[in-house]
PDB file of C-alpha atoms and ligand atoms in Angstrom:
ATOM      1  CA  UNK A   1     143.254  39.691 144.374  1.00 47.00           C
ATOM      2  CA  UNK A   2     142.018  37.441 147.225  1.00 58.00           C
ATOM      3  CA  UNK A   3     143.797  34.477 148.590  1.00 90.00           C
ATOM      4  CA  UNK A   4     142.053  31.926 146.708  1.00 96.00           C
ATOM      5  CA  UNK A   5     142.707  33.812 143.390  1.00 97.00           C
ATOM      6  CA  UNK A   6     146.455  34.174 144.244  1.00 97.00           C
ATOM      7  CA  UNK A   7     146.626  30.401 145.392  1.00 96.00           C
ATOM      8  CA  UNK A   8     145.001  29.177 142.244  1.00 98.00           C
ATOM      9  CA  UNK A   9     147.087  31.348 139.751  1.00 98.00           C
ATOM     10  CA  UNK A  10     150.388  30.458 141.671  1.00 97.00           C
ATOM     11  CA  UNK A  11     149.253  26.818 141.454  1.00 97.00           C
ATOM     12  CA  UNK A  12     148.567  26.772 137.463  1.00 98.00           C
ATOM     13  CA  UNK A  13     151.805  28.942 136.771  1.00 98.00           C
ATOM     14  CA  UNK A  14     154.047  26.878 138.786  1.00 98.00           C
ATOM     15  CA  UNK A  15     152.784  23.626 137.025  1.00 98.00           C
ATOM     16  CA  UNK A  16     153.434  24.990 133.581  1.00 98.00           C
ATOM     17  CA  UNK A  17     150.503  27.320 132.588  1.00 98.00           C
ATOM     18  CA  UNK A  18     151.692  30.342 130.472  1.00 98.00           C
ATOM     19  CA  UNK A  19     148.483  32.590 131.170  1.00 98.00           C
ATOM     20  CA  UNK A  20     145.738  32.160 133.654  1.00 98.00           C
ATOM     21  CA  UNK A  21     142.648  34.441 134.198  1.00 98.00           C
ATOM     22  CA  UNK A  22     139.416  34.377 135.940  1.00 98.00           C
ATOM     23  CA  UNK A  23     136.173  35.314 134.158  1.00 98.00           C
ATOM     24  CA  UNK A  24     132.685  36.495 135.538  1.00 98.00           C
ATOM     25  CA  UNK A  25     130.229  34.210 133.520  1.00 97.00           C
ATOM     26  CA  UNK A  26     127.102  35.276 135.375  1.00 96.00           C
ATOM     27  CA  UNK A  27     125.769  37.085 132.368  1.00 94.00           C
ATOM     28  CA  UNK A  28     125.647  33.967 130.429  1.00 93.00           C
ATOM     29  CA  UNK A  29     122.649  31.789 130.590  1.00 91.00           C
ATOM     30  CA  UNK A  30     123.322  29.223 133.511  1.00 89.00           C
ATOM     31  CA  UNK A  31     122.459  26.405 131.254  1.00 88.00           C
ATOM     32  CA  UNK A  32     125.568  27.108 129.189  1.00 88.00           C
ATOM     33  CA  UNK A  33     127.783  27.358 132.239  1.00 91.00           C
ATOM     34  CA  UNK A  34     126.633  24.363 134.101  1.00 91.00           C
ATOM     35  CA  UNK A  35     125.245  26.843 136.761  1.00 92.00           C
ATOM     36  CA  UNK A  36     128.691  27.922 137.609  1.00 96.00           C
ATOM     37  CA  UNK A  37     129.363  31.790 137.955  1.00 97.00           C
ATOM     38  CA  UNK A  38     133.183  31.723 137.302  1.00 98.00           C
ATOM     39  CA  UNK A  39     135.260  30.511 134.710  1.00 98.00           C
ATOM     40  CA  UNK A  40     139.151  29.828 135.104  1.00 98.00           C
ATOM     41  CA  UNK A  41     140.822  30.108 131.902  1.00 98.00           C
ATOM     42  CA  UNK A  42     144.353  28.507 131.246  1.00 98.00           C
ATOM     43  CA  UNK A  43     146.715  28.853 128.415  1.00 98.00           C
ATOM     44  CA  UNK A  44     149.843  26.866 127.460  1.00 98.00           C
ATOM     45  CA  UNK A  45     152.181  28.267 124.814  1.00 98.00           C
ATOM     46  CA  UNK A  46     153.834  26.543 121.739  1.00 98.00           C
ATOM     47  CA  UNK A  47     157.720  27.152 121.563  1.00 97.00           C
ATOM     48  CA  UNK A  48     158.263  30.059 119.178  1.00 97.00           C
ATOM     49  CA  UNK A  49     160.642  27.998 116.811  1.00 96.00           C
ATOM     50  CA  UNK A  50     158.013  25.214 116.279  1.00 98.00           C
ATOM     51  CA  UNK A  51     155.494  27.854 115.026  1.00 98.00           C
ATOM     52  CA  UNK A  52     158.145  29.465 112.905  1.00 97.00           C
ATOM     53  CA  UNK A  53     158.755  26.188 111.269  1.00 97.00           C
ATOM     54  CA  UNK A  54     155.142  25.894 110.099  1.00 98.00           C
ATOM     55  CA  UNK A  55     155.434  28.795 107.774  1.00 97.00           C
ATOM     56  CA  UNK A  56     155.504  26.513 104.594  1.00 96.00           C
ATOM     57  CA  UNK A  57     152.967  23.878 106.065  1.00 97.00           C
ATOM     58  CA  UNK A  58     152.344  21.864 109.399  1.00 98.00           C
ATOM     59  CA  UNK A  59     155.141  19.547 110.547  1.00 98.00           C
ATOM     60  CA  UNK A  60     155.191  16.240 112.564  1.00 97.00           C
ATOM     61  CA  UNK A  61     156.941  18.459 115.253  1.00 98.00           C
ATOM     62  CA  UNK A  62     153.868  20.767 115.395  1.00 98.00           C
ATOM     63  CA  UNK A  63     151.579  17.629 115.691  1.00 97.00           C
ATOM     64  CA  UNK A  64     153.761  16.446 118.503  1.00 98.00           C
ATOM     65  CA  UNK A  65     153.597  19.855 120.421  1.00 98.00           C
ATOM     66  CA  UNK A  66     149.853  20.049 119.711  1.00 98.00           C
ATOM     67  CA  UNK A  67     149.415  16.637 121.411  1.00 97.00           C
ATOM     68  CA  UNK A  68     151.737  17.429 124.201  1.00 98.00           C
ATOM     69  CA  UNK A  69     150.030  20.750 125.065  1.00 98.00           C
ATOM     70  CA  UNK A  70     146.695  19.097 125.088  1.00 98.00           C
ATOM     71  CA  UNK A  71     147.784  16.714 127.451  1.00 98.00           C
ATOM     72  CA  UNK A  72     149.277  19.452 129.743  1.00 98.00           C
ATOM     73  CA  UNK A  73     146.074  21.221 129.570  1.00 98.00           C
ATOM     74  CA  UNK A  74     144.049  18.380 130.803  1.00 98.00           C
ATOM     75  CA  UNK A  75     146.681  17.866 133.645  1.00 98.00           C
ATOM     76  CA  UNK A  76     146.492  21.568 134.643  1.00 98.00           C
ATOM     77  CA  UNK A  77     142.728  21.983 134.700  1.00 98.00           C
ATOM     78  CA  UNK A  78     142.352  18.671 136.640  1.00 98.00           C
ATOM     79  CA  UNK A  79     144.868  19.859 138.989  1.00 98.00           C
ATOM     80  CA  UNK A  80     143.297  23.234 139.421  1.00 98.00           C
ATOM     81  CA  UNK A  81     139.655  21.724 139.874  1.00 98.00           C
ATOM     82  CA  UNK A  82     141.067  19.326 142.496  1.00 98.00           C
ATOM     83  CA  UNK A  83     142.567  22.109 144.223  1.00 98.00           C
ATOM     84  CA  UNK A  84     139.203  24.306 144.382  1.00 98.00           C
ATOM     85  CA  UNK A  85     137.413  21.178 145.463  1.00 98.00           C
ATOM     86  CA  UNK A  86     139.642  20.515 148.189  1.00 97.00           C
ATOM     87  CA  UNK A  87     138.866  24.147 149.407  1.00 96.00           C
ATOM     88  CA  UNK A  88     135.041  23.224 149.461  1.00 97.00           C
ATOM     89  CA  UNK A  89     133.989  24.603 146.187  1.00 98.00           C
ATOM     90  CA  UNK A  90     132.634  23.055 143.122  1.00 97.00           C
ATOM     91  CA  UNK A  91     134.806  22.769 140.070  1.00 97.00           C
ATOM     92  CA  UNK A  92     134.389  21.073 136.524  1.00 96.00           C
ATOM     93  CA  UNK A  93     137.607  20.783 134.747  1.00 97.00           C
ATOM     94  CA  UNK A  94     136.744  21.030 130.853  1.00 96.00           C
ATOM     95  CA  UNK A  95     139.272  18.126 129.881  1.00 96.00           C
ATOM     96  CA  UNK A  96     138.994  16.552 126.796  1.00 93.00           C
ATOM     97  CA  UNK A  97     137.343  13.445 128.371  1.00 91.00           C
ATOM     98  CA  UNK A  98     134.719  15.853 129.913  1.00 88.00           C
ATOM     99  CA  UNK A  99     134.157  17.216 126.489  1.00 83.00           C
ATOM    100  CA  UNK A 100     133.742  13.738 124.896  1.00 81.00           C
ATOM    101  CA  UNK A 101     131.429  12.682 127.560  1.00 79.00           C
ATOM    102  CA  UNK A 102     129.241  15.688 127.050  1.00 71.00           C
ATOM    103  CA  UNK A 103     129.123  15.081 123.245  1.00 65.00           C
ATOM    104  CA  UNK A 104     128.312  11.668 123.864  1.00 63.00           C
ATOM    105  CA  UNK A 105     125.392  12.692 125.992  1.00 63.00           C
ATOM    106  CA  UNK A 106     124.065  14.671 123.276  1.00 58.00           C
ATOM    107  CA  UNK A 107     125.036  18.202 124.141  1.00 56.00           C
ATOM    108  CA  UNK A 108     125.206  20.488 121.225  1.00 50.00           C
ATOM    109  CA  UNK A 109     128.235  22.361 122.380  1.00 45.00           C
ATOM    110  CA  UNK A 110     131.725  20.730 121.944  1.00 52.00           C
ATOM    111  CA  UNK A 111     132.452  22.133 125.609  1.00 62.00           C
ATOM    112  CA  UNK A 112     129.942  22.801 128.585  1.00 81.00           C
ATOM    113  CA  UNK A 113     131.107  26.506 127.775  1.00 92.00           C
ATOM    114  CA  UNK A 114     133.793  27.072 125.017  1.00 94.00           C
ATOM    115  CA  UNK A 115     137.045  27.559 126.152  1.00 96.00           C
ATOM    116  CA  UNK A 116     137.503  30.796 124.012  1.00 97.00           C
ATOM    117  CA  UNK A 117     134.330  32.067 125.805  1.00 97.00           C
ATOM    118  CA  UNK A 118     136.026  31.663 129.142  1.00 98.00           C
ATOM    119  CA  UNK A 119     139.332  33.025 127.738  1.00 98.00           C
ATOM    120  CA  UNK A 120     137.833  36.193 126.677  1.00 98.00           C
ATOM    121  CA  UNK A 121     135.762  36.877 129.836  1.00 98.00           C
ATOM    122  CA  UNK A 122     138.754  36.102 131.672  1.00 98.00           C
ATOM    123  CA  UNK A 123     140.513  38.888 129.881  1.00 98.00           C
ATOM    124  CA  UNK A 124     143.204  36.838 128.157  1.00 98.00           C
ATOM    125  CA  UNK A 125     142.607  38.076 124.653  1.00 98.00           C
ATOM    126  CA  UNK A 126     140.091  38.332 121.840  1.00 98.00           C
ATOM    127  CA  UNK A 127     138.870  36.228 119.147  1.00 98.00           C
ATOM    128  CA  UNK A 128     140.605  37.023 115.787  1.00 98.00           C
ATOM    129  CA  UNK A 129     139.230  36.982 112.451  1.00 98.00           C
ATOM    130  CA  UNK A 130     140.267  33.438 112.043  1.00 98.00           C
ATOM    131  CA  UNK A 131     138.391  32.293 114.976  1.00 98.00           C
ATOM    132  CA  UNK A 132     141.458  31.580 117.356  1.00 98.00           C
ATOM    133  CA  UNK A 133     142.184  33.244 120.577  1.00 98.00           C
ATOM    134  CA  UNK A 134     144.760  36.265 120.312  1.00 98.00           C
ATOM    135  CA  UNK A 135     146.678  36.890 123.317  1.00 98.00           C
ATOM    136  CA  UNK A 136     148.786  40.076 123.734  1.00 96.00           C
ATOM    137  CA  UNK A 137     151.672  38.017 124.990  1.00 97.00           C
ATOM    138  CA  UNK A 138     151.867  35.033 122.548  1.00 98.00           C
ATOM    139  CA  UNK A 139     149.478  36.039 119.687  1.00 98.00           C
ATOM    140  CA  UNK A 140     147.571  32.662 118.849  1.00 98.00           C
ATOM    141  CA  UNK A 141     150.578  30.465 119.508  1.00 98.00           C
ATOM    142  CA  UNK A 142     148.514  28.929 122.569  1.00 98.00           C
ATOM    143  CA  UNK A 143     146.156  26.224 123.446  1.00 98.00           C
ATOM    144  CA  UNK A 144     143.528  26.845 126.095  1.00 98.00           C
ATOM    145  CA  UNK A 145     141.285  24.948 128.270  1.00 98.00           C
ATOM    146  CA  UNK A 146     139.010  25.906 131.319  1.00 98.00           C
ATOM    147  CA  UNK A 147     137.581  25.193 134.557  1.00 98.00           C
ATOM    148  CA  UNK A 148     133.960  26.226 135.633  1.00 97.00           C
ATOM    149  CA  UNK A 149     133.649  26.884 139.316  1.00 97.00           C
ATOM    150  CA  UNK A 150     131.499  28.628 141.982  1.00 97.00           C
ATOM    151  CA  UNK A 151     134.697  29.646 143.822  1.00 98.00           C
ATOM    152  CA  UNK A 152     134.780  33.505 144.769  1.00 97.00           C
ATOM    153  CA  UNK A 153     137.659  34.285 142.531  1.00 98.00           C
ATOM    154  CA  UNK A 154     138.573  37.889 141.580  1.00 97.00           C
ATOM    155  CA  UNK A 155     137.451  37.998 138.071  1.00 98.00           C
ATOM    156  CA  UNK A 156     139.139  40.262 135.273  1.00 98.00           C
ATOM    157  CA  UNK A 157     137.711  42.804 133.035  1.00 98.00           C
ATOM    158  CA  UNK A 158     136.330  40.723 129.702  1.00 98.00           C
ATOM    159  CA  UNK A 159     137.223  41.509 126.382  1.00 98.00           C
ATOM    160  CA  UNK A 160     134.409  42.270 124.348  1.00 97.00           C
ATOM    161  CA  UNK A 161     135.838  43.342 121.091  1.00 97.00           C
ATOM    162  CA  UNK A 162     138.395  42.433 118.449  1.00 98.00           C
ATOM    163  CA  UNK A 163     141.711  44.219 118.157  1.00 97.00           C
ATOM    164  CA  UNK A 164     142.497  42.859 114.778  1.00 98.00           C
ATOM    165  CA  UNK A 165     141.716  46.363 113.196  1.00 97.00           C
ATOM    166  CA  UNK A 166     142.431  46.436 109.633  1.00 97.00           C
ATOM    167  CA  UNK A 167     144.682  43.470 109.457  1.00 98.00           C
ATOM    168  CA  UNK A 168     143.709  40.869 107.121  1.00 97.00           C
ATOM    169  CA  UNK A 169     146.916  38.540 107.175  1.00 98.00           C
ATOM    170  CA  UNK A 170     145.122  35.499 108.115  1.00 98.00           C
ATOM    171  CA  UNK A 171     142.467  35.970 105.849  1.00 98.00           C
ATOM    172  CA  UNK A 172     144.916  36.286 102.801  1.00 98.00           C
ATOM    173  CA  UNK A 173     147.185  33.437 104.131  1.00 98.00           C
ATOM    174  CA  UNK A 174     144.347  30.842 104.929  1.00 98.00           C
ATOM    175  CA  UNK A 175     144.634  28.078 102.072  1.00 98.00           C
ATOM    176  CA  UNK A 176     140.963  27.271 102.590  1.00 98.00           C
ATOM    177  CA  UNK A 177     139.455  30.724 102.376  1.00 98.00           C
ATOM    178  CA  UNK A 178     137.772  30.039 105.740  1.00 98.00           C
ATOM    179  CA  UNK A 179     138.372  33.503 107.185  1.00 98.00           C
ATOM    180  CA  UNK A 180     135.713  35.595 105.965  1.00 97.00           C
ATOM    181  CA  UNK A 181     137.130  38.865 106.986  1.00 96.00           C
ATOM    182  CA  UNK A 182     134.692  40.378 109.444  1.00 96.00           C
ATOM    183  CA  UNK A 183     135.936  41.135 113.138  1.00 97.00           C
ATOM    184  CA  UNK A 184     134.601  39.364 116.240  1.00 98.00           C
ATOM    185  CA  UNK A 185     132.697  40.983 119.059  1.00 97.00           C
ATOM    186  CA  UNK A 186     131.247  39.113 121.965  1.00 95.00           C
ATOM    187  CA  UNK A 187     128.160  37.149 121.071  1.00 91.00           C
ATOM    188  CA  UNK A 188     128.375  37.102 117.312  1.00 95.00           C
ATOM    189  CA  UNK A 189     128.125  33.678 115.894  1.00 95.00           C
ATOM    190  CA  UNK A 190     131.099  32.183 114.498  1.00 95.00           C
ATOM    191  CA  UNK A 191     129.601  31.415 111.097  1.00 96.00           C
ATOM    192  CA  UNK A 192     129.564  35.096 110.362  1.00 97.00           C
ATOM    193  CA  UNK A 193     133.280  35.634 110.241  1.00 97.00           C
ATOM    194  CA  UNK A 194     134.809  31.970 109.939  1.00 98.00           C
ATOM    195  CA  UNK A 195     133.704  28.787 107.906  1.00 98.00           C
ATOM    196  CA  UNK A 196     134.822  25.826 110.006  1.00 97.00           C
ATOM    197  CA  UNK A 197     134.029  23.406 107.310  1.00 97.00           C
ATOM    198  CA  UNK A 198     136.166  25.145 104.759  1.00 98.00           C
ATOM    199  CA  UNK A 199     138.902  25.182 107.581  1.00 98.00           C
ATOM    200  CA  UNK A 200     138.611  21.572 108.222  1.00 97.00           C
ATOM    201  CA  UNK A 201     138.773  20.465 104.728  1.00 98.00           C
ATOM    202  CA  UNK A 202     141.905  22.745 103.833  1.00 98.00           C
ATOM    203  CA  UNK A 203     143.514  21.605 107.195  1.00 98.00           C
ATOM    204  CA  UNK A 204     143.125  18.013 106.510  1.00 97.00           C
ATOM    205  CA  UNK A 205     144.882  18.721 103.148  1.00 97.00           C
ATOM    206  CA  UNK A 206     147.650  20.526 104.847  1.00 97.00           C
ATOM    207  CA  UNK A 207     148.033  17.599 107.379  1.00 97.00           C
ATOM    208  CA  UNK A 208     148.288  14.929 104.593  1.00 97.00           C
ATOM    209  CA  UNK A 209     150.893  16.871 102.653  1.00 96.00           C
ATOM    210  CA  UNK A 210     152.857  18.247 105.723  1.00 95.00           C
ATOM    211  CA  UNK A 211     153.146  15.004 107.873  1.00 95.00           C
ATOM    212  CA  UNK A 212     151.260  12.425 106.279  1.00 95.00           C
ATOM    213  CA  UNK A 213     148.241  12.015 108.668  1.00 95.00           C
ATOM    214  CA  UNK A 214     144.588  12.361 107.909  1.00 95.00           C
ATOM    215  CA  UNK A 215     143.770  14.677 110.553  1.00 95.00           C
ATOM    216  CA  UNK A 216     143.109  18.557 110.460  1.00 96.00           C
ATOM    217  CA  UNK A 217     146.009  20.444 111.725  1.00 97.00           C
ATOM    218  CA  UNK A 218     147.128  23.456 109.720  1.00 97.00           C
ATOM    219  CA  UNK A 219     148.270  26.455 111.867  1.00 97.00           C
ATOM    220  CA  UNK A 220     149.003  29.068 109.054  1.00 98.00           C
ATOM    221  CA  UNK A 221     146.624  31.526 110.765  1.00 98.00           C
ATOM    222  CA  UNK A 222     148.769  31.115 113.908  1.00 98.00           C
ATOM    223  CA  UNK A 223     151.963  31.686 112.191  1.00 98.00           C
ATOM    224  CA  UNK A 224     151.092  34.576 110.100  1.00 98.00           C
ATOM    225  CA  UNK A 225     149.435  36.651 112.660  1.00 98.00           C
ATOM    226  CA  UNK A 226     151.316  39.823 113.692  1.00 97.00           C
ATOM    227  CA  UNK A 227     150.483  39.318 117.251  1.00 98.00           C
ATOM    228  CA  UNK A 228     152.041  35.756 117.120  1.00 98.00           C
ATOM    229  CA  UNK A 229     155.107  36.932 115.242  1.00 97.00           C
ATOM    230  CA  UNK A 230     155.914  39.513 117.923  1.00 96.00           C
ATOM    231  CA  UNK A 231     156.404  36.352 120.040  1.00 97.00           C
ATOM    232  CA  UNK A 232     158.112  34.087 117.647  1.00 95.00           C
ATOM    233  CA  UNK A 233     160.391  36.332 115.848  1.00 89.00           C
ATOM    234  CA  UNK A 234     163.020  38.167 117.844  1.00 73.00           C
ATOM    235  CA  UNK A 235     162.615  41.860 117.654  1.00 68.00           C
ATOM    236  CA  UNK A 236     165.833  42.666 115.972  1.00 60.00           C
ATOM    237  CA  UNK A 237     164.636  40.734 112.790  1.00 66.00           C
ATOM    238  CA  UNK A 238     161.101  41.762 112.788  1.00 61.00           C
ATOM    239  CA  UNK A 239     159.722  44.121 110.120  1.00 56.00           C
ATOM    240  CA  UNK A 240     158.297  47.394 111.334  1.00 49.00           C
ATOM    241  CA  UNK A 241     154.812  46.489 109.880  1.00 45.00           C
ATOM    242  CA  UNK A 242     154.218  44.174 112.837  1.00 45.00           C
ATOM    243  CA  UNK A 243     152.597  46.852 114.856  1.00 42.00           C
ATOM    244  CA  UNK A 244     149.733  47.076 117.058  1.00 42.00           C
ATOM    245  CA  UNK A 245     147.068  47.200 114.254  1.00 43.00           C
ATOM    246  CA  UNK A 246     148.119  44.483 113.232  1.00 42.00           C
ATOM    247  CA  UNK A 247     138.769  22.977 114.294  1.00 60.00           C
ATOM    248  CA  UNK A 248     142.132  22.124 115.539  1.00 66.00           C
ATOM    249  CA  UNK A 249     144.987  23.946 114.118  1.00 67.00           C
TER     250      UNK A 249
HETATM  251  S1  SF4 B   1     143.923  26.639 110.169  1.00 60.89           S
HETATM  252 FE1  SF4 B   1     144.547  26.748 108.054  1.00 60.89          FE
HETATM  253  S2  SF4 B   1     142.711  26.528 106.951  1.00 60.89           S
HETATM  254 FE2  SF4 B   1     142.096  26.741 109.216  1.00 60.89          FE
HETATM  255  S3  SF4 B   1     141.517  29.030 109.113  1.00 60.89           S
HETATM  256 FE3  SF4 B   1     143.590  28.743 109.791  1.00 60.89          FE
HETATM  257  S4  SF4 B   1     144.757  28.993 107.883  1.00 60.89           S
HETATM  258 FE4  SF4 B   1     142.866  28.608 107.384  1.00 60.89          FE
HETATM  259  S1  SF4 B   2     146.317  37.796 111.352  1.00 60.89           S
HETATM  260 FE1  SF4 B   2     145.433  39.830 111.599  1.00 60.89          FE
HETATM  261  S2  SF4 B   2     143.249  39.583 111.349  1.00 60.89           S
HETATM  262 FE2  SF4 B   2     144.126  37.577 111.672  1.00 60.89          FE
HETATM  263  S3  SF4 B   2     143.698  37.128 113.826  1.00 60.89           S
HETATM  264 FE3  SF4 B   2     145.757  38.086 113.713  1.00 60.89          FE
HETATM  265  S4  SF4 B   2     145.511  40.382 113.959  1.00 60.89           S
HETATM  266 FE4  SF4 B   2     143.494  39.346 113.445  1.00 60.89          FE
END
């Protein structure tokens, strides 16, 4: 790791990031990455007990943490981009405001480059059958953001394939039948394994029933994932079956 990479990682971790990774974006079309060759992926993590308590539906507490983590991510990527700019590099923090401005400017993508693409390029995890990032450390109990930059950061080996294997837990538990069952691999269109509209509709019903708000926040696929459960359930009370094979939510 060169000095800038170590500095950036330490800076983000000491301000509250749970995971930080650097991804080589140069194989992607320049127009999809604002001409920047490197992505910084940042993940923050839900407390395990908050996720445990959404087993029967989303809660007001879960929504509060969702909002709080989004604010924390905006702070972290802004801080990280400012640090890179102070060193003389270009850096675009993909905050919610930057994303909104991009959408208002008529860009197709919700972000300049999806955070999940940056995260997989940075080796943080793979995309699960439910279209969420799955990390080894926390499963899907994370929220993520990213920075696009031309800083010469030491990039990780990307994750190009799913590690879901034969697991179908999220597909079976999804109240909207939005998880189609196919495994992700880098470059396949999301529509081939996950139906965002079915998810949105079901998640809205879950939010209304769970905490009375007309938003789309469900989270069942986060809670049910064996990789999340390895994080949220103490190992002594975890069934043996939780092994390695194993829109807003
Ligand atoms: S958030 Fe809920 S509705 Fe959407 S895919 Fe996950 S389990 Fe299904
Ligand atoms: S529940 Fe199973 S199939 Fe779904 S993302 Fe997690 S490991 Fe993959």
